[in-house]
Amino acid sequence: MILMDNIVREGSRVLREVAKEVDMPLSEEDLALLQDMLDYLKNSQDPEIAEKYDLRPGSGLAAPQVGVSKRMFAIHTTDEKDQLYSYGFINPKIVSHSIEETSLENGEGCLSVDREVEGEVPRYARVKLQADTLEGERVTLRLRGYLAIVVQHEMDHLNGIMFYDRIEGYAGPHKKEVPRTAL
Ligand code: CO
């Protein structure tokens, strides 16, 4: 079971690495890790379990955040129609995106960042994601709104980018310059 102690915090080098493609078919070890990552998100959103194990709630978790530099992330969250998106993604790619941008009103947070960071994080309003899943399927998902933002945040982790790198004028600790167009 993944606990907060297992989550790598900002300042760790693994969060700045470009994660490696995962060999397919998925090894038992990678499968177990991705399942554990998804379980963390589910547990963290269950008030009783979260309190018992002191878990910070999260919508997404990327493998580098548990110290593994591989291209995998999990999401567990609902869209505006209350439909649940619960996935473990392997070798995900954003194959296209809108020109239109969006951002979360109250900024973004991250399980690897133990502080509030204010500021607008510009994201594409819509993205098309292609990936293999925990269930062994190849999926293409068209995502918008909060889900599109979560997926872009997690994709950034696979590319060594932290959300505050994208805040204009942010000059706090651990900031790294990223090209405006990096996806
Ligand atoms: Co994060």
CSV table of C-alpha atoms and ligand atoms in Angstrom, one decimal:
chain,number,residue,atom,x,y,z
A,1,MET,CA,0.0,0.0,0.0
A,2,ILE,CA,1.3,3.4,-1.0
A,3,LEU,CA,1.4,5.9,1.9
A,4,MET,CA,2.4,9.6,2.0
A,5,ASP,CA,5.9,8.5,3.2
A,6,ASN,CA,6.3,6.7,-0.2
A,7,ILE,CA,5.6,9.8,-2.2
A,8,VAL,CA,8.6,11.7,-3.4
A,9,ARG,CA,8.6,15.4,-2.7
A,10,GLU,CA,9.8,18.4,-4.8
A,11,GLY,CA,13.5,18.8,-4.8
A,12,SER,CA,14.0,15.1,-5.6
A,13,ARG,CA,15.9,14.5,-8.9
A,14,VAL,CA,13.4,11.8,-10.1
A,15,LEU,CA,10.7,14.5,-10.4
A,16,ARG,CA,13.0,16.3,-12.9
A,17,GLU,CA,13.8,13.4,-15.1
A,18,VAL,CA,12.2,12.5,-18.4
A,19,ALA,CA,10.6,9.1,-17.5
A,20,LYS,CA,11.4,6.1,-19.7
A,21,GLU,CA,8.9,4.2,-21.9
A,22,VAL,CA,7.5,1.1,-20.3
A,23,ASP,CA,8.3,-2.2,-21.9
A,24,MET,CA,5.2,-4.0,-23.2
A,25,PRO,CA,3.8,-6.4,-22.3
A,26,LEU,CA,3.7,-5.0,-18.8
A,27,SER,CA,5.9,-6.9,-16.3
A,28,GLU,CA,4.2,-8.2,-13.1
A,29,GLU,CA,6.2,-5.6,-11.2
A,30,ASP,CA,5.0,-2.6,-13.3
A,31,LEU,CA,1.5,-3.9,-13.2
A,32,ALA,CA,1.5,-4.1,-9.4
A,33,LEU,CA,3.0,-0.7,-9.1
A,34,LEU,CA,0.4,0.9,-11.3
A,35,GLN,CA,-2.4,-0.9,-9.5
A,36,ASP,CA,-0.9,0.4,-6.2
A,37,MET,CA,-0.9,3.9,-7.6
A,38,LEU,CA,-4.5,3.7,-8.6
A,39,ASP,CA,-5.4,2.2,-5.2
A,40,TYR,CA,-3.7,5.1,-3.5
A,41,LEU,CA,-6.0,7.6,-5.2
A,42,LYS,CA,-9.1,5.5,-4.3
A,43,ASN,CA,-8.0,5.2,-0.7
A,44,SER,CA,-7.1,8.9,-0.5
A,45,GLN,CA,-10.7,9.8,-1.6
A,46,ASP,CA,-12.3,7.5,1.0
A,47,PRO,CA,-12.7,9.7,4.1
A,48,GLU,CA,-12.3,6.8,6.6
A,49,ILE,CA,-9.2,5.2,4.9
A,50,ALA,CA,-7.7,8.6,4.3
A,51,GLU,CA,-8.0,9.6,7.9
A,52,LYS,CA,-6.7,6.3,9.2
A,53,TYR,CA,-3.6,6.4,7.1
A,54,ASP,CA,-3.2,10.2,6.9
A,55,LEU,CA,-3.5,10.3,3.1
A,56,ARG,CA,-3.8,13.5,1.2
A,57,PRO,CA,-6.5,13.2,-1.4
A,58,GLY,CA,-5.4,13.2,-5.0
A,59,SER,CA,-7.0,12.9,-8.4
A,60,GLY,CA,-3.8,11.7,-10.2
A,61,LEU,CA,-0.5,10.1,-9.4
A,62,ALA,CA,2.5,9.6,-11.7
A,63,ALA,CA,5.2,6.9,-11.3
A,64,PRO,CA,8.0,9.4,-10.8
A,65,GLN,CA,6.1,10.6,-7.7
A,66,VAL,CA,6.8,7.2,-6.1
A,67,GLY,CA,10.4,7.2,-7.3
A,68,VAL,CA,10.0,5.2,-10.4
A,69,SER,CA,11.0,7.0,-13.6
A,70,LYS,CA,8.7,5.2,-16.0
A,71,ARG,CA,5.9,6.5,-18.2
A,72,MET,CA,2.8,5.5,-16.2
A,73,PHE,CA,0.2,7.4,-14.3
A,74,ALA,CA,-3.1,6.8,-12.6
A,75,ILE,CA,-6.2,9.0,-12.4
A,76,HIS,CA,-9.4,8.5,-10.3
A,77,THR,CA,-11.8,11.4,-10.7
A,78,THR,CA,-15.2,12.4,-12.2
A,79,ASP,CA,-16.1,14.7,-15.1
A,80,GLU,CA,-18.7,17.4,-15.0
A,81,LYS,CA,-21.4,14.8,-15.7
A,82,ASP,CA,-20.3,12.8,-12.7
A,83,GLN,CA,-18.9,10.0,-14.8
A,84,LEU,CA,-16.0,8.3,-13.1
A,85,TYR,CA,-12.6,8.0,-14.9
A,86,SER,CA,-10.5,5.5,-13.1
A,87,TYR,CA,-7.5,4.4,-15.1
A,88,GLY,CA,-3.9,3.3,-14.9
A,89,PHE,CA,-2.2,4.5,-18.1
A,90,ILE,CA,1.0,3.1,-19.6
A,91,ASN,CA,3.0,5.1,-22.2
A,92,PRO,CA,0.3,7.8,-22.5
A,93,LYS,CA,0.5,10.3,-25.3
A,94,ILE,CA,-1.4,13.5,-25.9
A,95,VAL,CA,-1.9,13.2,-29.6
A,96,SER,CA,-3.8,16.4,-30.1
A,97,HIS,CA,-5.1,19.4,-28.1
A,98,SER,CA,-7.3,22.5,-28.5
A,99,ILE,CA,-5.9,25.9,-29.1
A,100,GLU,CA,-8.2,27.2,-26.4
A,101,GLU,CA,-6.8,27.2,-22.9
A,102,THR,CA,-8.2,26.9,-19.5
A,103,SER,CA,-7.0,26.7,-15.9
A,104,LEU,CA,-8.3,25.9,-12.4
A,105,GLU,CA,-9.7,28.8,-10.6
A,106,ASN,CA,-7.8,28.1,-7.4
A,107,GLY,CA,-4.6,27.0,-9.1
A,108,GLU,CA,-3.2,23.5,-8.9
A,109,GLY,CA,-1.9,21.3,-6.1
A,110,CYS,CA,0.4,18.2,-6.1
A,111,LEU,CA,1.0,15.3,-3.7
A,112,SER,CA,4.7,16.0,-4.2
A,113,VAL,CA,4.3,19.7,-3.1
A,114,ASP,CA,3.6,20.3,0.6
A,115,ARG,CA,2.6,23.9,0.3
A,116,GLU,CA,0.1,26.1,-1.4
A,117,VAL,CA,1.3,27.6,-4.6
A,118,GLU,CA,-0.9,30.4,-6.0
A,119,GLY,CA,-1.1,31.3,-9.6
A,120,GLU,CA,-2.7,30.4,-12.9
A,121,VAL,CA,-1.4,27.3,-14.5
A,122,PRO,CA,-2.4,27.5,-18.2
A,123,ARG,CA,-3.6,24.2,-19.7
A,124,TYR,CA,-5.2,23.2,-22.9
A,125,ALA,CA,-9.0,23.1,-22.6
A,126,ARG,CA,-9.3,19.8,-24.5
A,127,VAL,CA,-6.8,17.0,-25.1
A,128,LYS,CA,-6.9,13.6,-26.8
A,129,LEU,CA,-5.0,11.0,-24.9
A,130,GLN,CA,-3.9,7.7,-26.3
A,131,ALA,CA,-2.5,5.0,-23.9
A,132,ASP,CA,-2.5,1.4,-22.9
A,133,THR,CA,-4.4,0.7,-19.7
A,134,LEU,CA,-4.0,-1.5,-16.6
A,135,GLU,CA,-6.7,-3.7,-18.2
A,136,GLY,CA,-4.5,-4.3,-21.2
A,137,GLU,CA,-6.6,-2.2,-23.6
A,138,ARG,CA,-5.5,0.6,-25.9
A,139,VAL,CA,-7.7,3.6,-25.4
A,140,THR,CA,-8.2,7.0,-27.0
A,141,LEU,CA,-9.9,9.4,-24.7
A,142,ARG,CA,-11.2,12.9,-25.5
A,143,LEU,CA,-11.0,14.9,-22.3
A,144,ARG,CA,-12.1,18.4,-21.3
A,145,GLY,CA,-12.2,20.6,-18.3
A,146,TYR,CA,-10.9,19.2,-15.0
A,147,LEU,CA,-10.0,15.8,-16.5
A,148,ALA,CA,-8.0,17.4,-19.3
A,149,ILE,CA,-6.1,19.4,-16.6
A,150,VAL,CA,-5.4,16.4,-14.5
A,151,VAL,CA,-4.0,14.5,-17.4
A,152,GLN,CA,-1.8,17.4,-18.5
A,153,HIS,CA,-0.5,17.7,-14.9
A,154,GLU,CA,0.4,14.0,-14.8
A,155,MET,CA,1.9,14.0,-18.3
A,156,ASP,CA,4.1,16.9,-17.1
A,157,HIS,CA,5.4,14.6,-14.3
A,158,LEU,CA,6.5,12.1,-16.9
A,159,ASN,CA,8.5,14.9,-18.6
A,160,GLY,CA,10.1,16.3,-15.4
A,161,ILE,CA,7.9,19.4,-15.3
A,162,MET,CA,6.2,20.7,-12.1
A,163,PHE,CA,2.9,22.7,-12.3
A,164,TYR,CA,4.5,25.8,-11.0
A,165,ASP,CA,7.1,25.8,-13.8
A,166,ARG,CA,4.1,27.0,-15.9
A,167,ILE,CA,3.0,29.9,-13.7
A,168,GLU,CA,4.0,33.1,-15.3
A,169,GLY,CA,6.2,35.2,-13.0
A,170,TYR,CA,6.5,32.4,-10.4
A,171,ALA,CA,9.9,32.6,-8.8
A,172,GLY,CA,9.6,30.3,-5.8
A,173,PRO,CA,11.8,27.3,-4.9
A,174,HIS,CA,12.5,24.6,-7.4
A,175,LYS,CA,11.2,26.5,-10.4
A,176,LYS,CA,12.5,25.4,-13.8
A,177,GLU,CA,12.1,27.1,-17.1
A,178,VAL,CA,10.0,25.1,-19.5
A,179,PRO,CA,9.2,25.9,-23.1
A,180,ARG,CA,5.7,27.4,-23.3
A,181,THR,CA,4.6,24.7,-25.8
A,182,ALA,CA,6.0,21.7,-24.0
A,183,LEU,CA,3.4,19.0,-23.6
B,1,CO,CO,1.6,16.4,-9.3
